[in-house]
Coordinates of C-alpha atoms in Angstrom, one line a residue:
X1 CA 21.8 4.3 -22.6
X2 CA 21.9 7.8 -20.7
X3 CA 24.1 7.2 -17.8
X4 CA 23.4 8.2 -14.5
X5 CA 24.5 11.1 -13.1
X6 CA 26.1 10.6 -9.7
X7 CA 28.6 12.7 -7.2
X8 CA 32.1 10.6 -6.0
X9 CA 30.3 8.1 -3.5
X10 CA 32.0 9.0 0.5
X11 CA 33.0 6.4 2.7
X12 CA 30.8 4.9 4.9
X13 CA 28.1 6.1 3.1
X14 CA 26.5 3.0 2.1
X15 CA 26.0 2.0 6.0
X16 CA 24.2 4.9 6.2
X17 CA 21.8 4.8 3.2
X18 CA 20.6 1.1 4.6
X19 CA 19.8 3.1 8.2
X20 CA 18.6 6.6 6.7
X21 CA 16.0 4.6 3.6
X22 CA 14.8 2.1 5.8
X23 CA 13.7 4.1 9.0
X24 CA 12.3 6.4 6.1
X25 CA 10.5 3.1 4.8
X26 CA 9.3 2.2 8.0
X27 CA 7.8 5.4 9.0
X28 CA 5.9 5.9 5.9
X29 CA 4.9 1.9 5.7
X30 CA 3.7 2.2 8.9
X31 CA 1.2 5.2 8.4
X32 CA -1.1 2.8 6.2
X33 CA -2.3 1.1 9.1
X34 CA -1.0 3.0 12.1
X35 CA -4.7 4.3 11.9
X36 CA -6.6 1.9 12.0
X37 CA -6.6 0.8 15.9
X38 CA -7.4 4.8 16.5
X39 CA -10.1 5.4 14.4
X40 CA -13.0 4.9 17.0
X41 CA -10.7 7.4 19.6
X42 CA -10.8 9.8 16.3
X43 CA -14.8 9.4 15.5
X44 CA -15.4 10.2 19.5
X45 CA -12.9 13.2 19.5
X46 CA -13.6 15.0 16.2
X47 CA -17.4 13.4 15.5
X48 CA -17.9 12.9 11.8
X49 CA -19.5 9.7 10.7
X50 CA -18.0 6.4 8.3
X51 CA -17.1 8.7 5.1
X52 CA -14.5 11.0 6.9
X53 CA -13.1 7.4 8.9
X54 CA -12.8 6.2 5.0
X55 CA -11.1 9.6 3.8
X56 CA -9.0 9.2 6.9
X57 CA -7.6 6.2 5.7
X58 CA -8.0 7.1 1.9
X59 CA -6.6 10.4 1.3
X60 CA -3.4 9.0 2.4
X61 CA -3.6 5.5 0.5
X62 CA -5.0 6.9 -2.6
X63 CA -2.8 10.1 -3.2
X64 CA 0.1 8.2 -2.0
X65 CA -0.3 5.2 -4.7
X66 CA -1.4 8.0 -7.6
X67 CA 2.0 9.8 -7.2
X68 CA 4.1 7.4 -6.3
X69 CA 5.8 7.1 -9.5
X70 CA 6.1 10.5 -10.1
X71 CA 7.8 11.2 -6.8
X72 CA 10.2 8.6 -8.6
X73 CA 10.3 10.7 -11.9
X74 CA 10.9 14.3 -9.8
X75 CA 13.9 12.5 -7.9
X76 CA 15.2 11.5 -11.5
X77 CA 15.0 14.9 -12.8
X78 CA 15.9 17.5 -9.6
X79 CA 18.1 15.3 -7.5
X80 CA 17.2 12.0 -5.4
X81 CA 18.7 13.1 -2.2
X82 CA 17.5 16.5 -2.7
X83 CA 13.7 15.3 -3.3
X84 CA 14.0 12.9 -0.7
X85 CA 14.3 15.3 1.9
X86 CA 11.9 17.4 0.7
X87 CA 9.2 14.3 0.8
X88 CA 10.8 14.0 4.3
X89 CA 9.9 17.5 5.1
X90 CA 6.3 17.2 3.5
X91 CA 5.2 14.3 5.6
X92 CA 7.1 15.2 8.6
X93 CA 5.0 18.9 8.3
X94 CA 2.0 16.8 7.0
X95 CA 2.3 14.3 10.4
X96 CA 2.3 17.6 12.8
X97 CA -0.7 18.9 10.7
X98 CA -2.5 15.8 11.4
X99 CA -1.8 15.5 15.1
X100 CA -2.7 19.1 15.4
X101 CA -6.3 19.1 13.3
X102 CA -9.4 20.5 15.3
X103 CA -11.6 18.8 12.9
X104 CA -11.9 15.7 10.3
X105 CA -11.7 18.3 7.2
X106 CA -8.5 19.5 8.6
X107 CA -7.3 15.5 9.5
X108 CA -8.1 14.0 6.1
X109 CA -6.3 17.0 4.3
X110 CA -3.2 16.2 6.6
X111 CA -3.6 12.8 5.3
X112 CA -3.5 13.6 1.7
X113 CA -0.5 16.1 2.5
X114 CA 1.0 13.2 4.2
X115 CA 0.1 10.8 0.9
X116 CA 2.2 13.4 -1.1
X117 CA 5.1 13.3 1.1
X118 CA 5.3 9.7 1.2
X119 CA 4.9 9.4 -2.5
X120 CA 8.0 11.4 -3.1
X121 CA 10.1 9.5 0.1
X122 CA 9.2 5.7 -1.0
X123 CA 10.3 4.7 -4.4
X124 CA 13.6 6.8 -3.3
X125 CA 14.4 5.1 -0.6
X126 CA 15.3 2.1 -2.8
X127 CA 16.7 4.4 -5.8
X128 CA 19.1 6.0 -2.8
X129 CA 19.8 2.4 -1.6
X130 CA 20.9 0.9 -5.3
X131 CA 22.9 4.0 -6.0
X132 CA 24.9 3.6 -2.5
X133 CA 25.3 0.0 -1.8
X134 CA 28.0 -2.1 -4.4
X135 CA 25.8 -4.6 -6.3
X136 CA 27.1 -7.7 -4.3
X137 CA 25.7 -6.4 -1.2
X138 CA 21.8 -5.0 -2.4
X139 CA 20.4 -8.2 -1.6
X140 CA 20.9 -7.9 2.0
X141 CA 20.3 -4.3 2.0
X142 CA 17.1 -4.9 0.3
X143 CA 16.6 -7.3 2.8
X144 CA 17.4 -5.2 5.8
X145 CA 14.9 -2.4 4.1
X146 CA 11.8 -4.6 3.5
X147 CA 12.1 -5.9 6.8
X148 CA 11.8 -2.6 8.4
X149 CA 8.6 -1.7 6.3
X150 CA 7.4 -5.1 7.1
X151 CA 7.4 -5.2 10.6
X152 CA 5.6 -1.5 10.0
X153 CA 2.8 -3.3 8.5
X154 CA 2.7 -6.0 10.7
X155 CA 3.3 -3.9 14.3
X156 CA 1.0 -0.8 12.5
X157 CA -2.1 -1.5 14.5
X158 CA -0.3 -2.6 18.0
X159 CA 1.5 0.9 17.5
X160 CA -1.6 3.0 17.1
X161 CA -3.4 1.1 20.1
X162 CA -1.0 1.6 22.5
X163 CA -0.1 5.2 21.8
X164 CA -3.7 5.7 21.5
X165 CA -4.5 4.4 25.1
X166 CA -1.8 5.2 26.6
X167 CA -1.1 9.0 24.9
X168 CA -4.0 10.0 22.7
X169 CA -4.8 9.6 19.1
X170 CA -2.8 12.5 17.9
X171 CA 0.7 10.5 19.2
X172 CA 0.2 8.3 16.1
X173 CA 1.5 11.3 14.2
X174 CA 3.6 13.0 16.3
X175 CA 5.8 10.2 16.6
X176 CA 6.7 10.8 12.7
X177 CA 7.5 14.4 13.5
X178 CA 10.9 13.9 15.7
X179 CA 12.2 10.7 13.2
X180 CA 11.7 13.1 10.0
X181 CA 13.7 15.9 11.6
X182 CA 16.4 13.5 12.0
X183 CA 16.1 12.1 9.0
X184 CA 16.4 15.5 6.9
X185 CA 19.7 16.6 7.7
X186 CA 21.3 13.2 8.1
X187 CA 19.8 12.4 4.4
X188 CA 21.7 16.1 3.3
X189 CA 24.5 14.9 5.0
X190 CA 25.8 11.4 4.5
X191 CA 23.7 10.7 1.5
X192 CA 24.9 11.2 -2.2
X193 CA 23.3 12.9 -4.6
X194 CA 22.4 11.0 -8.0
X195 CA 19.6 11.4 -11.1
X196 CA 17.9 9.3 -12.9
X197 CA 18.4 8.6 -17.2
X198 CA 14.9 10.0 -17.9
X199 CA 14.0 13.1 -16.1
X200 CA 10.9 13.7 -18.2
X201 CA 7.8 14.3 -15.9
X202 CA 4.9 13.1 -16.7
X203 CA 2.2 15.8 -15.7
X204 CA -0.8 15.2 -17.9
X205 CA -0.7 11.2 -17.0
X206 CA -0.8 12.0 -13.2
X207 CA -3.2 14.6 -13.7
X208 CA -5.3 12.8 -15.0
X209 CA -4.8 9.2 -13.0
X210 CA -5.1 11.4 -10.0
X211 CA -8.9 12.8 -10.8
X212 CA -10.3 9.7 -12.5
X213 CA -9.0 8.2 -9.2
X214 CA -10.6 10.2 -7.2
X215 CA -14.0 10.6 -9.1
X216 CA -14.6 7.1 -8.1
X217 CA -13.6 6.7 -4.9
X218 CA -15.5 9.6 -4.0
X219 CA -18.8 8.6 -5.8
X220 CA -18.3 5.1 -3.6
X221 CA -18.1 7.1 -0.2
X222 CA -20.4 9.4 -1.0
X223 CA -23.1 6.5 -2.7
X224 CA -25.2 5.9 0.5
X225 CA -25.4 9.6 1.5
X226 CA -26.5 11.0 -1.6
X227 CA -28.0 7.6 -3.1
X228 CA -26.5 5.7 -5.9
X229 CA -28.6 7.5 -8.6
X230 CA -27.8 10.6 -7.7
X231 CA -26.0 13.7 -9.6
X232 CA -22.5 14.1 -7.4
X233 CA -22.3 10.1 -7.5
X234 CA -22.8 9.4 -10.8
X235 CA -20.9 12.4 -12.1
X236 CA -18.2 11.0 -9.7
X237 CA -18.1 7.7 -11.6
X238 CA -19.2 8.7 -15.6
X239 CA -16.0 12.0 -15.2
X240 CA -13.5 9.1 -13.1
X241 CA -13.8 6.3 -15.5
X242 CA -13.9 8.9 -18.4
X243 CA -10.2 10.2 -16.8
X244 CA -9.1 6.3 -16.4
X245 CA -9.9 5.8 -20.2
X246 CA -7.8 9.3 -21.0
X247 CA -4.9 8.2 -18.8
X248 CA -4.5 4.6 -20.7
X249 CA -4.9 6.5 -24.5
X250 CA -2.7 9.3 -23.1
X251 CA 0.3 6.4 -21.8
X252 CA -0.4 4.9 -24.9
X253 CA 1.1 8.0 -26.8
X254 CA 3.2 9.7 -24.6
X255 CA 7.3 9.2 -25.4
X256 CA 8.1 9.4 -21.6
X257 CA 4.7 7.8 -19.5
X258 CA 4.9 7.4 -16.0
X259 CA 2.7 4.1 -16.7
X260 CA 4.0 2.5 -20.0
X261 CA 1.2 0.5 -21.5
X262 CA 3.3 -2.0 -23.1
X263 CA 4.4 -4.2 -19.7
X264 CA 0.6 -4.8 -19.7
X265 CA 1.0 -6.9 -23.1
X266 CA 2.5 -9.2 -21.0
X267 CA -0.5 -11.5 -19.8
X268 CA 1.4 -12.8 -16.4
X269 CA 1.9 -9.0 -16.0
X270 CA -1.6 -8.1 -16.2
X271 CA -2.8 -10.9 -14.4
X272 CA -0.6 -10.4 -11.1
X273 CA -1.1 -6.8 -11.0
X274 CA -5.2 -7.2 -11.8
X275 CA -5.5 -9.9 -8.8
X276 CA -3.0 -7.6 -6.4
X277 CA -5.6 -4.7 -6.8
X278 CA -8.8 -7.5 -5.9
X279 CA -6.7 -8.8 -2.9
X280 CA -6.0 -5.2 -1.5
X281 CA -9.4 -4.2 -2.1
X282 CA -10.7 -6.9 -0.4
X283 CA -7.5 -7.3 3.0
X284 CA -7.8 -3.3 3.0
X285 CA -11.5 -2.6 3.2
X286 CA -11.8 -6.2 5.8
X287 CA -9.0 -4.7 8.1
X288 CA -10.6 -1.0 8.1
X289 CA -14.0 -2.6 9.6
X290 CA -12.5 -5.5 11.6
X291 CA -10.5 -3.1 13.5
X292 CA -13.2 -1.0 14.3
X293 CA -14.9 -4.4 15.4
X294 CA -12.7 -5.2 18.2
X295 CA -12.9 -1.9 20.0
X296 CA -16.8 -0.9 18.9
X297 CA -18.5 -4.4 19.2
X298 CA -15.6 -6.6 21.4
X299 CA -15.0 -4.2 23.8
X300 CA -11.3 -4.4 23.8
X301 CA -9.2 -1.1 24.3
X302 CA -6.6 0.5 21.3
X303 CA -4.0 -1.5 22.4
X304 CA -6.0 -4.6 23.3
X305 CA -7.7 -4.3 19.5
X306 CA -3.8 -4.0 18.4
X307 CA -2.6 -6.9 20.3
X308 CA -5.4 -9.5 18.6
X309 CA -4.8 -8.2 15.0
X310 CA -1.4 -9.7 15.6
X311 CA -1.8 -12.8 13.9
X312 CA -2.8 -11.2 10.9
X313 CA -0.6 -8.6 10.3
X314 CA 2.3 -10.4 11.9
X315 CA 2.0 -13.8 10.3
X316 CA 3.5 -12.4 7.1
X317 CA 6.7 -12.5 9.0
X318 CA 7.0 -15.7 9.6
X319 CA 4.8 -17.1 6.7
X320 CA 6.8 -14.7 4.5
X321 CA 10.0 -16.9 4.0
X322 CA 8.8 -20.3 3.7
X323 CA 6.2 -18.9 0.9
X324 CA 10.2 -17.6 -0.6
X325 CA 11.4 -21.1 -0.7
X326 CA 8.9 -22.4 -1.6
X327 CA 8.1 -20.7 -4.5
X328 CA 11.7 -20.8 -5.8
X329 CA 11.2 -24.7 -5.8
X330 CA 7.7 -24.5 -7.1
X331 CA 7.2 -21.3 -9.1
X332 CA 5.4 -18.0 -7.5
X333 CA 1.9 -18.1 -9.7
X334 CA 0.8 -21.3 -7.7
X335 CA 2.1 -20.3 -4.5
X336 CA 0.3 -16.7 -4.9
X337 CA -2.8 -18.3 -5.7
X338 CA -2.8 -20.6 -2.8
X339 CA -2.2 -17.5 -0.3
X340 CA -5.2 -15.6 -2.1
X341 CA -7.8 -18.8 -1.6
X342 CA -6.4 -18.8 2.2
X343 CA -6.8 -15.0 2.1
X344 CA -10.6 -15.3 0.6
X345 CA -11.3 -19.0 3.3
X346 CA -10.2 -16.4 6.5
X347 CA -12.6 -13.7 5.6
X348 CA -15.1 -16.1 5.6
X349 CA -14.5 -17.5 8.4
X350 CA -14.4 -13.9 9.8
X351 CA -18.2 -13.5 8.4
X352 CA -19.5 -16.7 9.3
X353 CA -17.5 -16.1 12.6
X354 CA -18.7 -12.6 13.7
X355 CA -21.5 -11.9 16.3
X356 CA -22.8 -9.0 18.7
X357 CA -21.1 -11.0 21.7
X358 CA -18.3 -13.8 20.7
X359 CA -15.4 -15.0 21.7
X360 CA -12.0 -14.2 20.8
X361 CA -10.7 -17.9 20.1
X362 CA -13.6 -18.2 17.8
X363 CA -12.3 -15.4 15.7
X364 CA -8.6 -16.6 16.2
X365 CA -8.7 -19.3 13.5
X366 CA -9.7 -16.6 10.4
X367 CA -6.8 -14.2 11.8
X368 CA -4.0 -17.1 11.3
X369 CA -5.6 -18.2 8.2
X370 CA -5.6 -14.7 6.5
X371 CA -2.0 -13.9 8.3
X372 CA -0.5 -17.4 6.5
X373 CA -2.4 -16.2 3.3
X374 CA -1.0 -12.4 3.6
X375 CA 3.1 -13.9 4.2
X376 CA 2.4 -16.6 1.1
X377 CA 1.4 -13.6 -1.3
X378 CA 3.9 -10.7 -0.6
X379 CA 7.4 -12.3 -1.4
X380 CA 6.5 -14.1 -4.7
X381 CA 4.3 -11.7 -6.1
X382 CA 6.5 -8.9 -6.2
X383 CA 9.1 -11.8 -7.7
X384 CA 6.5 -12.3 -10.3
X385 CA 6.3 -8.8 -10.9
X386 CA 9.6 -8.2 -11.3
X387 CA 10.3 -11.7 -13.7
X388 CA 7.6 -10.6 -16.4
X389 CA 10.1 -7.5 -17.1
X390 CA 13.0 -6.6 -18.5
X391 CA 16.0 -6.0 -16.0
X392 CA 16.1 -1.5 -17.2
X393 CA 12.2 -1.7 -16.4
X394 CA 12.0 -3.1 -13.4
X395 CA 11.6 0.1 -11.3
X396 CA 8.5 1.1 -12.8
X397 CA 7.3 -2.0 -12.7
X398 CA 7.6 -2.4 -8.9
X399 CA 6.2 1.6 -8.6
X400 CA 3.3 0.1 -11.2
X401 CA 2.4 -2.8 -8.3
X402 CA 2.9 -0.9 -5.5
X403 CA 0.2 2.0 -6.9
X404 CA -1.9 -0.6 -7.7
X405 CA -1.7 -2.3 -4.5
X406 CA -2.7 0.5 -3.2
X407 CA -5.5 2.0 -5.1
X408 CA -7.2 -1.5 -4.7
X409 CA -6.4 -0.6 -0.7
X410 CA -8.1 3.0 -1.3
X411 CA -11.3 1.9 -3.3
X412 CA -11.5 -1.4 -0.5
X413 CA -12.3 0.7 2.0
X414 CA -14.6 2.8 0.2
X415 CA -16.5 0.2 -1.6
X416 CA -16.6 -2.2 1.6
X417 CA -17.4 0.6 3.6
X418 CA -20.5 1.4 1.5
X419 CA -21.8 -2.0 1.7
X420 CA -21.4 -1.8 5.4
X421 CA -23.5 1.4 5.9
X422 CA -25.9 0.0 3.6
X423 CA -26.6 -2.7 5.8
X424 CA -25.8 -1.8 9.2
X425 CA -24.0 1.4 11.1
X426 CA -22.9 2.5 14.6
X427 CA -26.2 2.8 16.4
X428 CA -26.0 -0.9 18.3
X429 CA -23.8 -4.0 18.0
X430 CA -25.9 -6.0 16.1
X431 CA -26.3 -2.9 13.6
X432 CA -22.5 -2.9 13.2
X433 CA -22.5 -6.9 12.4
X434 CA -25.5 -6.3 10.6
X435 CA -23.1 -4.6 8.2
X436 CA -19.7 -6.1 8.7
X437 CA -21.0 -9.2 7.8
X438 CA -22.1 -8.7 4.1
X439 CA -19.1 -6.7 3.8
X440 CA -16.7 -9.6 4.5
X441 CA -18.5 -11.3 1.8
X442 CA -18.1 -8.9 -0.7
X443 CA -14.4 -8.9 0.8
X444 CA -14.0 -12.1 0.1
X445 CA -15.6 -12.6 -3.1
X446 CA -12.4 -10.3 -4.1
X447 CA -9.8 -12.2 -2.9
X448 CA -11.7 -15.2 -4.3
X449 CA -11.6 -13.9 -7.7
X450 CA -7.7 -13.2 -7.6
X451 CA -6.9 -16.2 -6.6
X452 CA -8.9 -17.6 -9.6
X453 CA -6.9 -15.8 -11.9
X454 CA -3.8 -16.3 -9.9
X455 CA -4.3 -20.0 -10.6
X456 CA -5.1 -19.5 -14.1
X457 CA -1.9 -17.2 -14.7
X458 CA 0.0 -18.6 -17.2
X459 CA 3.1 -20.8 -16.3
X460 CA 6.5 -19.6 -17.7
X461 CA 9.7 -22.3 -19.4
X462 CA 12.6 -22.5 -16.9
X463 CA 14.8 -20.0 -18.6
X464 CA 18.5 -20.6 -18.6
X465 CA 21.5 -18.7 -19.2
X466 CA 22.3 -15.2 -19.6
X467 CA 18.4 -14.4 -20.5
X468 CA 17.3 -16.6 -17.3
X469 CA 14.2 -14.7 -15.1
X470 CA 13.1 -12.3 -18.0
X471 CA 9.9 -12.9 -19.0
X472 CA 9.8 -12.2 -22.8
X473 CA 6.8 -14.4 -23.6
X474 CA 4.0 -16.1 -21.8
X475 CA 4.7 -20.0 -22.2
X476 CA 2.9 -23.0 -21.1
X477 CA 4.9 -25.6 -19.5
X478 CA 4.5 -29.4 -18.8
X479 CA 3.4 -30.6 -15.2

C-alpha cells in the first residue's frame, strides 16, 4: 500500500485541527439550509419567481454533492491543507458574492461558486482531522465535528430568520465571510500538510456526473415553464440520463474512478444509498416549500418561521443518540426503516394538516414526528454505510452517501417544486396550499418507498473477530 505522505505533526496541532475542521464543517453544513427561512425576503428583494428560489437552493446543493469527491481526490494529489484553504477562500469569496448580487442570475451563480468551495473544504475537514488526531482519540474528535455540522443543520433556518429580520437577507452570507478569513491563515498555520495514496483525478467521471446532473435537474425546473414535451426539457432529460449512463460505463473502466462501481455489488450498499437519495428528495424538496409556508401563508416573520421549524431540524439532536443505541442493540437496517415510515407518516400529516388559515399546534405534531424520524435515520445509516465496506474504502464510501444525499436533496426541490407550480403558485393562500399539498404527497410517497426498501434490506451475521463490521457478503440471519 502507497503510504501517505505527511510533514513531522507539531504540537498542539491536533487541538487545533478539531477547532479549525469543525467551524469549517459548520459553516459549510449550515449553508444548506441557512436559506431557506430567507427565501421569501430574497423573491421580494430581487423578484424572480419559484425556478431561481429552486436554483438558489440547488446550485449550491447540486454542485456541492457532484464534486464532493473530487475536492477529496485534488487534496490527495496537491496537498490537503493547501486545498483546504483554497476551498476556504472559494466559498468565503463565493459568500461575499452572494451577499453582494443585484440580481437572482448573479445569487444563484454565487451559490454554485459557493457549492465548489464547499466541495473542496468538506471531505477534508475529516481527512485533516484523521491525519492530526492519534487514532485513540478520532472518535471523540469525530464526535466533537459532527456535532458542530449537526447543530448547523438543525439551527440553519433559526439562523437565516433572525439575521434576516433583524439584518437583511444578505447577512446570511456575510456572516461566512469574517469566519473564512480566520480560518485561512490559521488552517496555513497550525495545520499539517499531508496527501493522499492515490492522487489520480478523475476528470472525465466528474465531467460527466456533473452535466448528466444537471440536464435533469434543469429539465425538472424548467418542465412547467416550457411544458414537459418541450425541446429544452426533454433534451434536458434524453442528454442527462444519457451522461448518467456514460458516467456508470466510464467508472466501470476507469483504473482510478472517483465512484467505484464495485461497492454497489454489495446489495445492503445499494439499498441504503438508493433509499438515502428517496428520503433527501423527499425531507429536501418538503422543507424548501414548508418554509416558505410559514412566512407566505402563516404569516410568521424570518425568525418566527425559524423558531417553529425547530422541532424538525432540531429533533435530530436529541433523537440522534437513542436511534445510536439503539441500533447497536438491534442492528441499523430496522432502525433506518422505522425513521423513514416516521419520516413519510409526518409529511402526511403535514398534507392532511395544511390549510389557508390553521393553527400552529395543529401542524406541531408532523414537525416532531419528521424531527424523531430525521435523528433515527442519520447515525445508523452512515454506520450502515460504512459496515458494507472494507476499512481502505471507507472514505469514498461516506463521499459516495453524502453526494447522493445530496443530489436526492437537489432534484427534491426541483421535482417537488414542479408539482407545486403545477398545482398552485404565489398569487393567494389557498393557491400556495393548492400546491403544497400534492407536493407533500409526492414528498411522502418518497420517503415511503425508502423505507420499504430499508425494511427489505438484507440483514447481516454478527461478525466476530478480527474481520467483525466488514460487510463481505449479504447474509440472512435468524429472528
Amino acid at each position: 500500500m502507497t503510504e501517505h505522505r505527511r510533514q513531522p505533526t507539531r504540537s498542539g496541532s491536533a487541538v487545533w485541527a478539531i477547532v479549525i475542521t469543525s467551524i469549517a464543517g459548520f459553516i459549510t453544513a449550515l449553508d444548506n439550509l441557512i436559506v431557506t427561512t430567507a427565501l421569501p425576503s430574497i423573491r421580494k428583494d430581487l423578484g424572480g419567481g419559484l425556478e431561481d428560489l429552486e436554483w438558489t437552493v440547488s446550485a449550491y446543493t447540486l454542485t456541492f454533492a457532484v464534486l464532493l469527491m473530487f475536492g477529496a481526490s485534488l487534496g490527495d494529489r496537491f496537498g490537503r491543507r493547501r486545498l483546504f484553504a483554497i476551498g476556504l477562500a472559494i466559498f468565503t469569496g463565493a459568500s461575499a458574492a452572494a451577499a453582494l448580487a443585484p440580481g437572482m442570475s448573479e445569487l444563484i451563480a454565487a451559490r454554485a461558486a459557493q457549492g465548489v468551495g464547499a466541495a473542496i473544504v468538506t471531505p477534508l475537514t475529516l481527512t485533516l482531522l484523521s491525519a492530526a488526531v492519534p487514532a485513540e482519540r478520532r472518535g471523540a474528535a469525530f464526535g466533537i465535528w459532527g456535532a458542530a455540522s449537526g447543530i448547523a443543520v438543525a439551527t440553519g433556518p433559526l439562523i437565516g430568520g433572525t439575521l434576516t429580520q433583524h439584518l437583511s437577507w444578505q447577512w446570511i452570507f456575510w456572516v461566512n465571510v469574517p469566519i473564512g478569513l480566520a480560518l485561512i491563515p490559521l488552517a496555513l498555520l497550525r495545520l499539517d500538510e499531508s496527501r493522499g495514496p492515490h492522487p489520480s483525478l478523475d476528470l472525465v467521471g466528474t465531467v460527466l456526473v456533473s452535466g448528466g446532473l444537471f440536464g435533469i435537474v434543469y429539465a425538472l425546473v424548467r418542465g412547467n415553464a416550457d411544458g414537459w414535451t418541450s425541446t429544452p426539457v426533454l433534451g434536458g432529460f434524453f442528454a442527462g440520463t444519457a451522461l448518467l449512463i456514460g458516467f456508470v460505463l466510464y467508472e466501470l473502466r476507469a483504473e482510478h474512478p472517483m465512484l467505484p462501481m464495485r461497492l454497489f455489488r454489495h446489495r445492503s450498499f445499494s439499498t441504503i444509498n438508493v433509499a438515502s437519495l428517496l428520503m433527501f428528495l423527499g425531507m429536501f424538496g418538503a422543507i424548501f416549500l414548508l418554509s416558505q409556508y410559514l412566512q407566505t401563508v402563516g404569516g410568521y416573520s424570518p425568525m418566527e418561521a425559524g423558531i417553529r421549524m425547530l422541532p424538525w431540524t432540531a429533533m435530530p439532536m436529541i433523537a440522534g443518540p437513542l436511534a445510536g443505541v439503539l441500533s447497536d442493540r438491534i442492528g441499523g437496517g430496522p432502525v433506518v426503516a422505522v425513521g423513514m415510515t416516521l419520516n413519510a407518516v409526518g409529511l402526511g400529516l403535514w398534507a392532511l394538516a395544511v390549510e389557508p388559515q390553521v393553527a400552529y399546534t395543529h401542524l406541531l405534531p408532523a414537525l416532531i414526528v419528521c424531527g424523531i424520524g430525521m435523528g433515527m435515520f442519520f447515525a445508523p445509516s452512515a454506520n450502515l454505510v460504512m459496515s458494507t465496506v472494507r476499512p481502505e474504502e471507507q472514505g469514498i464510501a461516506s463521499g459516495a452517501n453524502n453526494a447522493i444525499r445530496e443530489v436526492g436533496g437537489a432534484i427534491g426541490v426541483a421535482s417537488l417544486a414542479a408539482v407545486f407550480s403545477a398545482q398552485g403558485g404565489y398569487g393567494s393562500a389557498s393557491l400556495f396550499v393548492d400546491g403544497l399539498v400534492p407536493a407533500l404527497w409526492v414528498g411522502a410517497g418518497a420517503v415511503a418507498v425508502a423505507a420499504a426498501l430499508a425494511f427489505l434490506m438484507p440483514r447481516r451475521r454478527e461478525a466476530h473477530g478480527p474481520a467483525a463490521g466488514l460487510a463481505t457478503e449479504d447474509a440472512p440471519v435468524a429472528a
